[in-house]
Tab-separated table of C-alpha atoms and ligand atoms in Angstrom:
chain	number	residue	atom	x	y	z
A	1	MET	CA	-24.416	-17.579	56.509
A	2	ARG	CA	-27.866	-17.593	54.953
A	3	TYR	CA	-29.554	-20.424	53.089
A	4	ILE	CA	-32.022	-20.116	50.229
A	5	SER	CA	-34.455	-22.587	48.679
A	6	THR	CA	-33.859	-24.230	45.296
A	7	ARG	CA	-37.434	-23.311	44.354
A	8	GLY	CA	-37.061	-19.643	45.171
A	9	GLN	CA	-40.221	-19.109	47.212
A	10	ALA	CA	-39.364	-20.015	50.815
A	11	PRO	CA	-37.810	-17.473	53.185
A	12	ALA	CA	-34.025	-17.476	53.568
A	13	LEU	CA	-32.974	-19.045	56.877
A	14	GLY	CA	-29.887	-19.304	59.063
A	15	PHE	CA	-28.015	-22.541	59.773
A	16	GLU	CA	-29.942	-23.543	62.886
A	17	ASP	CA	-33.347	-23.131	61.248
A	18	VAL	CA	-32.249	-24.949	58.098
A	19	LEU	CA	-31.063	-27.853	60.199
A	20	LEU	CA	-34.340	-28.117	62.070
A	21	ALA	CA	-36.528	-27.499	59.012
A	22	GLY	CA	-35.125	-30.113	56.612
A	23	LEU	CA	-37.285	-29.397	53.564
A	24	ALA	CA	-38.032	-25.756	52.635
A	25	SER	CA	-41.656	-24.592	52.888
A	26	ASP	CA	-41.945	-24.302	49.072
A	27	GLY	CA	-40.939	-27.963	48.667
A	28	GLY	CA	-37.373	-27.044	47.699
A	29	LEU	CA	-34.048	-27.824	49.347
A	30	TYR	CA	-31.845	-25.345	51.145
A	31	VAL	CA	-28.449	-24.342	49.744
A	32	PRO	CA	-26.011	-21.643	50.955
A	33	GLU	CA	-26.654	-18.237	49.416
A	34	THR	CA	-22.918	-17.849	48.770
A	35	LEU	CA	-20.282	-20.524	49.208
A	36	PRO	CA	-17.293	-19.920	51.473
A	37	LYS	CA	-13.940	-20.133	49.692
A	38	ILE	CA	-10.989	-22.378	50.455
A	39	THR	CA	-7.821	-20.764	49.084
A	40	PRO	CA	-4.670	-22.583	47.970
A	41	ASP	CA	-3.012	-21.302	51.156
A	42	ASP	CA	-5.847	-22.751	53.249
A	43	LEU	CA	-5.296	-26.113	51.557
A	44	ARG	CA	-1.540	-25.947	52.079
A	45	ALA	CA	-2.082	-25.212	55.758
A	46	MET	CA	-4.248	-28.351	56.092
A	47	ALA	CA	-1.425	-30.697	55.077
A	48	GLY	CA	-0.766	-33.037	57.980
A	49	CYS	CA	-3.826	-31.910	59.957
A	50	SER	CA	-6.122	-34.445	61.617
A	51	TYR	CA	-9.520	-35.206	60.113
A	52	VAL	CA	-11.189	-33.382	62.997
A	53	GLU	CA	-9.091	-30.275	62.384
A	54	ILE	CA	-9.867	-30.267	58.648
A	55	ALA	CA	-13.551	-30.836	59.427
A	56	TYR	CA	-13.543	-27.856	61.755
A	57	ARG	CA	-11.892	-25.550	59.211
A	58	VAL	CA	-14.093	-26.644	56.279
A	59	MET	CA	-17.428	-26.522	58.117
A	60	ARG	CA	-16.880	-23.483	60.347
A	61	PRO	CA	-18.096	-20.870	57.799
A	62	PHE	CA	-21.291	-22.836	57.064
A	63	VAL	CA	-22.304	-22.680	60.708
A	64	GLY	CA	-21.563	-18.979	61.160
A	65	ASP	CA	-22.343	-17.630	64.605
A	66	ALA	CA	-24.965	-20.302	65.330
A	67	ILE	CA	-22.460	-22.206	67.529
A	68	ASP	CA	-19.356	-20.985	69.353
A	69	ASP	CA	-15.951	-22.275	68.234
A	70	ALA	CA	-15.201	-24.473	71.235
A	71	THR	CA	-18.598	-26.175	71.215
A	72	PHE	CA	-18.469	-26.802	67.487
A	73	ARG	CA	-15.026	-28.361	67.791
A	74	ARG	CA	-16.193	-30.590	70.637
A	75	LEU	CA	-19.202	-31.826	68.639
A	76	ILE	CA	-16.914	-32.745	65.741
A	77	GLU	CA	-14.459	-34.513	68.046
A	78	GLU	CA	-17.239	-36.548	69.644
A	79	SER	CA	-18.739	-37.432	66.257
A	80	TYR	CA	-15.556	-38.927	64.864
A	81	ALA	CA	-14.384	-40.556	68.098
A	82	SER	CA	-16.996	-43.222	67.290
A	83	PHE	CA	-15.038	-44.308	64.205
A	84	HIS	CA	-12.904	-47.432	64.365
A	85	HIS	CA	-9.952	-46.021	62.470
A	86	ASP	CA	-7.546	-43.319	63.646
A	87	ALA	CA	-7.618	-41.625	60.241
A	88	VAL	CA	-11.476	-41.665	60.312
A	89	VAL	CA	-11.626	-41.995	56.479
A	90	PRO	CA	-8.361	-43.657	55.361
A	91	LEU	CA	-7.143	-43.654	51.752
A	92	LYS	CA	-6.040	-46.973	50.302
A	93	GLN	CA	-4.067	-47.254	47.093
A	94	LEU	CA	-5.358	-49.769	44.511
A	95	ASN	CA	-2.844	-49.146	41.726
A	96	SER	CA	-0.472	-46.415	40.629
A	97	ASN	CA	-3.186	-43.787	40.321
A	98	HIS	CA	-6.438	-45.190	41.718
A	99	PHE	CA	-7.327	-44.881	45.395
A	100	LEU	CA	-10.207	-45.952	47.625
A	101	LEU	CA	-11.445	-43.524	50.248
A	102	GLU	CA	-12.821	-45.807	52.966
A	103	LEU	CA	-15.870	-44.119	54.427
A	104	PHE	CA	-17.143	-47.189	56.268
A	105	HIS	CA	-15.298	-47.208	59.579
A	106	GLY	CA	-18.201	-45.705	61.539
A	107	PRO	CA	-20.564	-47.587	63.861
A	108	THR	CA	-22.833	-48.976	61.111
A	109	LEU	CA	-20.119	-49.687	58.521
A	110	ALA	CA	-21.505	-47.386	55.822
A	111	PHE	CA	-20.678	-43.837	54.762
A	112	LYS	CA	-23.887	-42.370	56.167
A	113	ASP	CA	-22.286	-42.417	59.618
A	114	VAL	CA	-19.936	-39.594	58.624
A	115	ALA	CA	-22.838	-37.172	58.364
A	116	LEU	CA	-25.341	-38.645	60.808
A	117	GLN	CA	-22.939	-38.817	63.744
A	118	LEU	CA	-22.595	-35.053	63.468
A	119	LEU	CA	-26.207	-34.278	62.553
A	120	GLY	CA	-27.585	-35.954	65.695
A	121	ARG	CA	-25.213	-33.977	67.896
A	122	LEU	CA	-25.942	-30.687	66.137
A	123	LEU	CA	-29.698	-31.180	66.520
A	124	ASP	CA	-29.336	-32.099	70.168
A	125	HIS	CA	-27.186	-29.033	70.790
A	126	PHE	CA	-29.719	-26.621	69.293
A	127	LEU	CA	-32.688	-28.256	71.007
A	128	LYS	CA	-30.952	-28.041	74.386
A	129	GLN	CA	-30.177	-24.398	73.782
A	130	ARG	CA	-33.844	-23.743	73.045
A	131	ASP	CA	-34.948	-25.948	75.919
A	132	GLU	CA	-37.025	-27.960	73.454
A	133	LYS	CA	-37.439	-31.641	72.733
A	134	GLY	CA	-37.516	-33.045	69.229
A	135	VAL	CA	-38.886	-36.206	67.653
A	136	ILE	CA	-37.220	-37.815	64.666
A	137	MET	CA	-39.296	-40.110	62.503
A	138	GLY	CA	-37.966	-42.037	59.553
A	139	ALA	CA	-38.727	-45.079	57.431
A	140	THR	CA	-35.895	-47.280	56.314
A	141	SER	CA	-35.315	-50.170	53.984
A	142	GLY	CA	-31.634	-50.373	54.785
A	143	ASP	CA	-28.688	-48.220	55.867
A	144	THR	CA	-30.156	-44.858	56.832
A	145	GLY	CA	-32.212	-46.041	59.789
A	146	SER	CA	-29.334	-47.645	61.612
A	147	ALA	CA	-26.975	-44.739	60.942
A	148	ALA	CA	-29.612	-42.290	62.227
A	149	ILE	CA	-30.158	-44.384	65.352
A	150	GLU	CA	-26.420	-44.517	66.052
A	151	GLY	CA	-26.220	-40.765	65.526
A	152	CYS	CA	-29.031	-40.061	68.026
A	153	ARG	CA	-28.672	-42.708	70.716
A	154	ALA	CA	-26.716	-40.381	72.997
A	155	CYS	CA	-28.894	-37.307	72.360
A	156	GLU	CA	-30.820	-36.266	75.464
A	157	ASN	CA	-33.329	-33.980	73.771
A	158	LEU	CA	-34.185	-36.244	70.862
A	159	ASP	CA	-36.396	-39.285	70.554
A	160	ILE	CA	-35.986	-41.316	67.399
A	161	PHE	CA	-38.633	-43.606	65.895
A	162	ILE	CA	-37.518	-45.697	62.934
A	163	LEU	CA	-40.059	-47.746	60.993
A	164	HIS	CA	-38.959	-50.755	59.005
A	165	PRO	CA	-41.144	-53.168	57.021
A	166	LYS	CA	-41.467	-56.282	59.176
A	167	GLY	CA	-39.548	-59.241	57.757
A	168	ARG	CA	-38.394	-57.259	54.718
A	169	VAL	CA	-35.004	-55.924	55.754
A	170	SER	CA	-31.989	-58.215	55.993
A	171	GLU	CA	-31.224	-59.743	59.374
A	172	ILE	CA	-27.987	-57.794	59.641
A	173	GLN	CA	-29.739	-54.515	58.871
A	174	ARG	CA	-32.551	-55.220	61.324
A	175	ARG	CA	-30.179	-56.180	64.112
A	176	GLN	CA	-28.105	-53.052	63.562
A	177	MET	CA	-31.171	-51.065	64.534
A	178	THR	CA	-32.908	-53.283	67.057
A	179	THR	CA	-29.914	-54.154	69.226
A	180	VAL	CA	-29.445	-50.520	70.240
A	181	LYS	CA	-30.658	-50.272	73.810
A	182	ALA	CA	-31.394	-46.657	74.687
A	183	ASP	CA	-34.418	-44.934	76.217
A	184	ASN	CA	-34.785	-42.570	73.284
A	185	VAL	CA	-34.464	-45.176	70.501
A	186	HIS	CA	-37.691	-46.786	69.300
A	187	ASN	CA	-37.792	-49.364	66.517
A	188	ILE	CA	-41.145	-50.141	64.943
A	189	ALA	CA	-41.678	-53.120	62.664
A	190	ILE	CA	-44.604	-52.259	60.423
A	191	GLU	CA	-46.875	-55.026	59.200
A	192	GLY	CA	-46.564	-53.888	55.597
A	193	ASN	CA	-43.955	-52.980	52.990
A	194	PHE	CA	-41.485	-50.088	52.791
A	195	ASP	CA	-43.945	-47.852	50.942
A	196	ASP	CA	-46.491	-48.334	53.746
A	197	ALA	CA	-43.876	-47.337	56.308
A	198	GLN	CA	-42.816	-44.320	54.298
A	199	ALA	CA	-46.411	-43.202	53.757
A	200	ILE	CA	-46.967	-43.246	57.535
A	201	VAL	CA	-43.885	-41.081	58.086
A	202	LYS	CA	-44.836	-38.633	55.340
A	203	GLY	CA	-48.390	-38.458	56.634
A	204	SER	CA	-47.090	-37.707	60.114
A	205	PHE	CA	-44.943	-34.825	58.845
A	206	ALA	CA	-48.039	-33.395	57.170
A	207	ASP	CA	-50.011	-33.741	60.430
A	208	GLN	CA	-47.647	-32.664	63.215
A	209	ALA	CA	-50.471	-31.618	65.545
A	210	PHE	CA	-50.393	-35.122	67.024
A	211	LEU	CA	-47.196	-34.107	68.863
A	212	HIS	CA	-48.896	-31.131	70.566
A	213	GLY	CA	-46.228	-28.616	69.626
A	214	THR	CA	-43.133	-30.797	69.818
A	215	ARG	CA	-41.025	-30.495	66.709
A	216	LEU	CA	-40.861	-33.370	64.221
A	217	ILE	CA	-37.444	-33.536	62.536
A	218	ALA	CA	-36.319	-35.225	59.325
A	219	VAL	CA	-32.815	-36.643	59.002
A	220	ASN	CA	-33.147	-37.934	55.438
A	221	SER	CA	-30.547	-37.032	52.866
A	222	ILE	CA	-32.071	-33.658	52.006
A	223	ASN	CA	-30.881	-32.155	55.304
A	224	TRP	CA	-28.171	-29.610	54.454
A	225	ALA	CA	-25.970	-30.568	57.401
A	226	ARG	CA	-25.415	-33.988	55.854
A	227	ILE	CA	-24.030	-32.426	52.673
A	228	MET	CA	-21.855	-30.089	54.725
A	229	ALA	CA	-20.329	-32.938	56.745
A	230	GLN	CA	-19.639	-34.944	53.582
A	231	THR	CA	-17.797	-32.055	51.935
A	232	VAL	CA	-15.009	-32.518	54.470
A	233	TYR	CA	-13.679	-35.829	53.178
A	234	TYR	CA	-13.302	-34.499	49.642
A	235	VAL	CA	-11.093	-31.757	51.013
A	236	ALA	CA	-9.147	-34.137	53.263
A	237	ALA	CA	-8.501	-36.622	50.441
A	238	ALA	CA	-7.456	-33.878	48.009
A	239	VAL	CA	-5.021	-32.450	50.557
A	240	ALA	CA	-3.587	-35.908	51.265
A	241	LEU	CA	-2.970	-36.372	47.529
A	242	GLY	CA	-1.227	-33.042	47.021
A	243	ALA	CA	-3.843	-30.281	46.698
A	244	PRO	CA	-3.568	-27.406	45.913
A	245	ASP	CA	-0.565	-28.312	43.741
A	246	ARG	CA	-2.110	-31.438	42.259
A	247	GLU	CA	-5.633	-32.000	40.942
A	248	VAL	CA	-7.711	-35.008	41.924
A	249	SER	CA	-10.829	-36.725	40.520
A	250	PHE	CA	-13.530	-38.579	42.430
A	251	THR	CA	-15.957	-41.382	41.581
A	252	VAL	CA	-19.005	-41.793	43.792
A	253	PRO	CA	-21.505	-44.692	44.041
A	254	SER	CA	-24.657	-42.591	43.844
A	255	ALA	CA	-28.366	-42.799	44.560
A	256	ASN	CA	-29.943	-39.715	46.141
A	257	PHE	CA	-26.976	-37.641	44.940
A	258	GLY	CA	-26.125	-36.372	48.429
A	259	ASN	CA	-22.631	-37.791	48.546
A	260	ILE	CA	-21.417	-36.618	45.150
A	261	PHE	CA	-23.141	-33.259	45.545
A	262	ALA	CA	-20.849	-32.670	48.524
A	263	GLY	CA	-17.944	-33.177	46.100
A	264	TYR	CA	-19.419	-30.524	43.828
A	265	ILE	CA	-19.577	-28.126	46.788
A	266	ALA	CA	-15.938	-28.850	47.657
A	267	ARG	CA	-14.970	-27.983	44.088
A	268	GLU	CA	-17.006	-24.784	44.080
A	269	MET	CA	-15.272	-23.802	47.320
A	270	GLY	CA	-11.900	-24.065	45.629
A	271	VAL	CA	-10.637	-27.654	45.874
A	272	PRO	CA	-8.900	-28.544	42.580
A	273	ILE	CA	-11.239	-31.353	41.485
A	274	ARG	CA	-10.879	-32.280	37.826
A	275	GLN	CA	-13.679	-34.800	37.283
A	276	LEU	CA	-16.651	-36.077	39.263
A	277	VAL	CA	-17.861	-39.491	38.104
A	278	ILE	CA	-21.354	-40.666	39.007
A	279	ALA	CA	-21.678	-44.447	39.421
A	280	THR	CA	-25.163	-45.954	39.472
A	281	ASN	CA	-26.566	-49.455	39.658
A	282	ALA	CA	-29.409	-50.497	37.311
A	283	ASN	CA	-31.538	-47.742	38.891
A	284	ASP	CA	-29.901	-45.309	36.540
A	285	ILE	CA	-31.868	-42.048	36.440
A	286	LEU	CA	-28.693	-40.020	37.047
A	287	HIS	CA	-26.816	-41.703	34.218
A	288	ARG	CA	-29.766	-41.440	31.820
A	289	THR	CA	-30.208	-37.768	32.592
A	290	LEU	CA	-26.582	-36.892	32.146
A	291	ALA	CA	-25.769	-39.134	29.179
A	292	SER	CA	-28.987	-38.848	27.147
A	293	ASN	CA	-31.035	-36.058	28.755
A	294	ASP	CA	-33.653	-38.608	29.788
A	295	PHE	CA	-34.899	-37.191	33.099
A	296	SER	CA	-37.693	-39.656	33.786
A	297	ARG	CA	-38.859	-42.247	36.298
A	298	LYS	CA	-38.451	-45.952	35.720
A	299	GLU	CA	-39.713	-48.701	37.975
A	300	LEU	CA	-37.591	-49.627	40.974
A	301	LEU	CA	-35.262	-52.593	40.486
A	302	ALA	CA	-33.847	-54.689	43.325
A	303	THR	CA	-30.069	-54.910	42.786
A	304	LEU	CA	-27.005	-56.306	44.534
A	305	ALA	CA	-26.271	-52.747	45.717
A	306	PRO	CA	-29.551	-52.192	47.604
A	307	SER	CA	-28.581	-48.910	49.287
A	308	MET	CA	-28.542	-47.370	45.810
A	309	ASP	CA	-31.983	-48.655	44.813
A	310	ILE	CA	-33.958	-45.462	44.147
A	311	VAL	CA	-36.329	-44.107	41.499
A	312	VAL	CA	-35.675	-40.366	41.925
A	313	SER	CA	-32.492	-38.738	43.265
A	314	SER	CA	-33.693	-36.163	45.769
A	315	ASN	CA	-30.493	-34.091	45.982
A	316	PHE	CA	-30.157	-33.772	42.211
A	317	GLU	CA	-32.411	-30.754	42.616
A	318	ARG	CA	-29.526	-28.953	44.302
A	319	LEU	CA	-27.252	-29.447	41.312
A	320	LEU	CA	-30.059	-28.385	38.968
A	321	PHE	CA	-30.350	-25.149	40.927
A	322	PHE	CA	-26.691	-24.273	40.360
A	323	ALA	CA	-26.685	-25.493	36.761
A	324	TYR	CA	-29.704	-23.267	36.053
A	325	GLY	CA	-27.805	-20.246	37.374
A	326	CYS	CA	-29.641	-20.221	40.762
A	327	ASP	CA	-32.972	-19.631	38.998
A	328	GLY	CA	-35.513	-21.073	41.458
A	329	ALA	CA	-38.437	-20.497	39.103
A	330	ALA	CA	-36.770	-22.555	36.343
A	331	VAL	CA	-36.068	-25.401	38.769
A	332	ARG	CA	-39.653	-25.333	40.002
A	333	GLU	CA	-40.979	-25.422	36.449
A	334	LEU	CA	-38.725	-28.336	35.476
A	335	LEU	CA	-39.623	-30.388	38.551
A	336	GLU	CA	-43.337	-29.730	38.104
A	337	ARG	CA	-43.059	-31.078	34.553
A	338	PHE	CA	-41.038	-34.052	35.824
A	339	GLN	CA	-43.785	-34.927	38.344
A	340	LYS	CA	-46.168	-35.547	35.461
A	341	ALA	CA	-44.068	-36.908	32.618
A	342	PRO	CA	-40.505	-37.467	31.386
A	343	ALA	CA	-38.750	-34.112	31.276
A	344	ALA	CA	-35.645	-32.867	29.486
A	345	LEU	CA	-33.151	-30.352	30.819
A	346	ALA	CA	-32.393	-27.151	28.913
A	347	ASP	CA	-29.222	-27.266	26.795
A	348	ALA	CA	-27.057	-24.785	28.688
A	349	PRO	CA	-27.438	-26.295	32.180
A	350	LEU	CA	-26.929	-29.795	30.796
A	351	ALA	CA	-23.763	-28.686	29.028
A	352	ARG	CA	-22.532	-27.113	32.266
A	353	MET	CA	-23.053	-30.372	34.146
A	354	ARG	CA	-21.299	-32.370	31.464
A	355	GLU	CA	-18.157	-30.252	31.765
A	356	LEU	CA	-17.562	-31.657	35.218
A	357	PHE	CA	-19.627	-34.833	35.611
A	358	SER	CA	-19.520	-38.093	33.735
A	359	SER	CA	-21.375	-41.290	34.585
A	360	ALA	CA	-21.684	-45.029	34.119
A	361	THR	CA	-24.110	-47.763	35.176
A	362	ALA	CA	-23.090	-51.144	36.578
A	363	SER	CA	-25.460	-54.097	36.188
A	364	ASP	CA	-25.490	-56.860	38.803
A	365	ASP	CA	-23.276	-59.005	36.534
A	366	THR	CA	-20.781	-56.163	36.235
A	367	ILE	CA	-20.771	-55.713	40.009
A	368	LEU	CA	-19.904	-59.400	40.500
A	369	ASN	CA	-17.189	-59.278	37.824
A	370	VAL	CA	-15.593	-56.193	39.342
A	371	ILE	CA	-15.569	-57.741	42.835
A	372	ARG	CA	-13.938	-60.910	41.451
A	373	GLU	CA	-11.414	-59.081	39.278
A	374	MET	CA	-10.358	-56.588	41.917
A	375	PHE	CA	-9.752	-59.405	44.367
A	376	ASP	CA	-7.663	-61.299	41.801
A	377	ARG	CA	-5.654	-58.205	40.904
A	378	THR	CA	-5.076	-56.691	44.350
A	379	GLY	CA	-6.537	-58.889	47.102
A	380	GLU	CA	-8.963	-56.090	47.951
A	381	VAL	CA	-12.583	-57.101	48.678
A	382	LEU	CA	-15.034	-54.448	47.446
A	383	ASP	CA	-18.595	-54.212	48.677
A	384	PRO	CA	-21.177	-54.151	45.823
A	385	HIS	CA	-21.779	-50.378	46.082
A	386	THR	CA	-18.084	-49.591	45.915
A	387	ALA	CA	-17.804	-52.007	42.974
A	388	THR	CA	-20.141	-49.814	40.911
A	389	GLY	CA	-17.744	-46.976	41.659
A	390	VAL	CA	-14.585	-48.829	40.681
A	391	TYR	CA	-16.251	-49.836	37.423
A	392	ALA	CA	-17.321	-46.274	36.597
A	393	ALA	CA	-13.929	-44.859	37.619
A	394	GLU	CA	-12.113	-47.100	35.185
A	395	LYS	CA	-14.642	-46.525	32.435
A	396	CYS	CA	-14.979	-42.747	32.707
A	397	ASN	CA	-11.530	-41.530	33.750
A	398	GLN	CA	-10.497	-39.018	31.090
A	399	HIS	CA	-7.326	-37.829	32.810
A	400	PRO	CA	-5.079	-40.786	33.629
A	401	ASP	CA	-2.438	-38.404	34.968
A	402	VAL	CA	-4.793	-37.120	37.695
A	403	PRO	CA	-5.249	-39.370	40.750
A	404	MET	CA	-8.715	-40.970	40.860
A	405	VAL	CA	-10.353	-41.556	44.230
A	406	THR	CA	-13.313	-43.934	44.391
A	407	LEU	CA	-15.450	-43.531	47.485
A	408	ALA	CA	-15.849	-46.864	49.311
A	409	THR	CA	-19.308	-46.428	50.799
A	410	ALA	CA	-19.816	-49.683	52.704
A	411	HIS	CA	-17.805	-52.417	54.380
A	412	PRO	CA	-17.901	-55.655	52.351
A	413	ALA	CA	-18.968	-57.718	55.371
A	414	LYS	CA	-22.234	-55.820	55.444
A	415	PHE	CA	-23.149	-57.212	52.028
A	416	SER	CA	-21.600	-60.650	52.258
A	417	ASP	CA	-24.267	-62.253	50.014
A	418	ALA	CA	-22.880	-60.428	46.985
A	419	ILE	CA	-19.286	-61.247	47.946
A	420	VAL	CA	-20.104	-64.956	48.210
A	421	LYS	CA	-22.059	-64.794	44.965
A	422	ALA	CA	-18.934	-63.387	43.304
A	423	GLY	CA	-17.130	-66.545	44.397
A	424	LEU	CA	-15.071	-65.053	47.230
A	425	ALA	CA	-14.886	-66.257	50.819
A	426	GLU	CA	-17.360	-64.726	53.246
A	427	PRO	CA	-15.773	-61.511	54.591
A	428	VAL	CA	-14.916	-61.288	58.275
A	429	LEU	CA	-17.062	-58.891	60.289
A	430	PRO	CA	-15.225	-56.365	62.469
A	431	LEU	CA	-15.279	-57.371	66.118
A	432	HIS	CA	-17.481	-54.529	67.376
A	433	PHE	CA	-20.043	-55.619	64.860
A	434	VAL	CA	-20.010	-59.270	65.891
A	435	GLU	CA	-20.678	-58.296	69.493
A	436	MET	CA	-23.544	-56.065	68.503
A	437	LEU	CA	-25.176	-58.708	66.365
A	438	ALA	CA	-25.267	-61.175	69.231
A	439	ALA	CA	-27.076	-58.747	71.546
A	440	ASP	CA	-30.799	-58.763	72.448
A	441	GLU	CA	-33.252	-57.070	70.078
A	442	TYR	CA	-35.759	-54.379	71.047
A	443	TYR	CA	-38.668	-53.451	68.796
A	444	ASP	CA	-42.441	-53.198	68.686
A	445	VAL	CA	-44.692	-54.522	65.949
A	446	LEU	CA	-47.488	-52.232	64.761
A	447	PRO	CA	-50.111	-52.438	62.002
A	448	ALA	CA	-49.549	-50.272	58.905
A	449	GLU	CA	-51.858	-47.550	60.193
A	450	GLN	CA	-50.828	-43.959	60.702
A	451	SER	CA	-53.081	-43.521	63.733
A	452	ALA	CA	-51.574	-46.529	65.517
A	453	VAL	CA	-48.019	-45.334	64.871
A	454	GLN	CA	-48.797	-41.782	65.945
A	455	ALA	CA	-50.402	-42.988	69.165
A	456	PHE	CA	-47.281	-45.076	69.844
A	457	VAL	CA	-44.957	-42.119	69.176
A	458	GLU	CA	-47.029	-39.818	71.365
A	459	SER	CA	-47.010	-42.240	74.292
A	460	HIS	CA	-43.325	-43.247	74.064
A	461	ARG	CA	-41.572	-39.916	73.507
A	462	HIS	CA	-40.023	-38.125	76.461
B	501	PLP	C1	-26.767	-44.236	50.795
B	501	PLP	C2	-25.688	-45.040	50.113
B	501	PLP	C3	-25.212	-44.717	48.823
B	501	PLP	C4	-25.803	-43.583	47.998
B	501	PLP	O1	-25.482	-42.312	48.479
B	501	PLP	P1	-26.313	-41.012	47.988
B	501	PLP	O2	-25.832	-39.905	48.859
B	501	PLP	O3	-27.767	-41.343	48.228
B	501	PLP	O4	-26.015	-40.799	46.556
B	501	PLP	C5	-24.184	-45.471	48.295
B	501	PLP	N1	-23.653	-46.509	48.975
B	501	PLP	C6	-24.083	-46.853	50.214
B	501	PLP	C7	-23.467	-48.017	50.889
B	501	PLP	C8	-25.107	-46.138	50.836
B	501	PLP	O5	-25.527	-46.490	52.057
């Protein structure tokens, strides 16, 4: 399997190199040159299979001969053994035709675990094979840092350094990162804001000489392996609901567009997906682009669904590439225009997107209403991200006869402020979480200076 860049100018790479590279050298994102197919018979044969088995069958062709069968299966098994539910991603029925797909049973209670548990292990495997060490650096304002740390804590050839803005992440989010005690996990509280932390990380990727040849690796949502791992649960849910003989629709609380793009890939591979609904919070670039061809930046708003607070959706570029008929030059031209000013998509690609995708935006008030109403109707407590999804699913569903699956991206206890604000009782934290939150914290405080952080990384890596 070969991967090509969405901007058409970087060399095609194999799976291992794409994983280690993250971003393509022309600034684009890697996508498979051709997508493997899942036939109706393949889907039928998955009925009753475990999540691990489905994951193996769906992802195997993307990996090609980069990993042998037995090793790949073991990495998948280990990744999902860390989940606190036998089904890994259980489906829960809300009403006669609306389901939640609970993606939050991993170690950090948010959907990012599904991909990052596997990504850490894949990276570690390749580095060991090459007899190399790698350094991961990332800046976080919320969920990604903790999920990346949990995905790497057991990786012998990886050191991970996660920067968070000191005093500006919630206590629960900070403790999720800082209570991990492992030699290769390094938390840095930066005396500055999130943008300062992110600038230090970006600057370090542009100046990798400070590591004297050791590879610096990005695990942000543009890494292809994250999309690949997320494709699996679309297939598993569709099979559970009757694919290939019955269609299914999905609604996805979206920000960087990584999660829902995996649904698009599943559909292109052959899963009978009727509709993909994009749910956004007030940071609505995806909805504005799709509904009114307004592809432009707006200032960042702090919402009740903070893990969806973004200005630009990085993975949207991957959908643009397919909608523009895999024309890297057209994508490059569009994104160069977008860097400078509001841009509009060409008619044909926009029309293509609209055939499959629809979208809706949930304000903070809507989020609170949905949480309250859903609890009154069903007793189910939604987290604020999932609430944007339930709202959009009900608003945009054009095929009431097709089952709708809304992706539940976080456990409600992780965002208890919003739940209490909606007038519900404070949700109970799962036991493994309570234990973790009582543990000692480990982190260093550094000034918001790239040189200070780089010196720290250089002296603490293994
Ligand atoms: C990251 C995140 C999202 C957004 O997912 P994207 O892949 O960026 O679209 C939604 N909900 C939660 C809880 C998240 O952590």
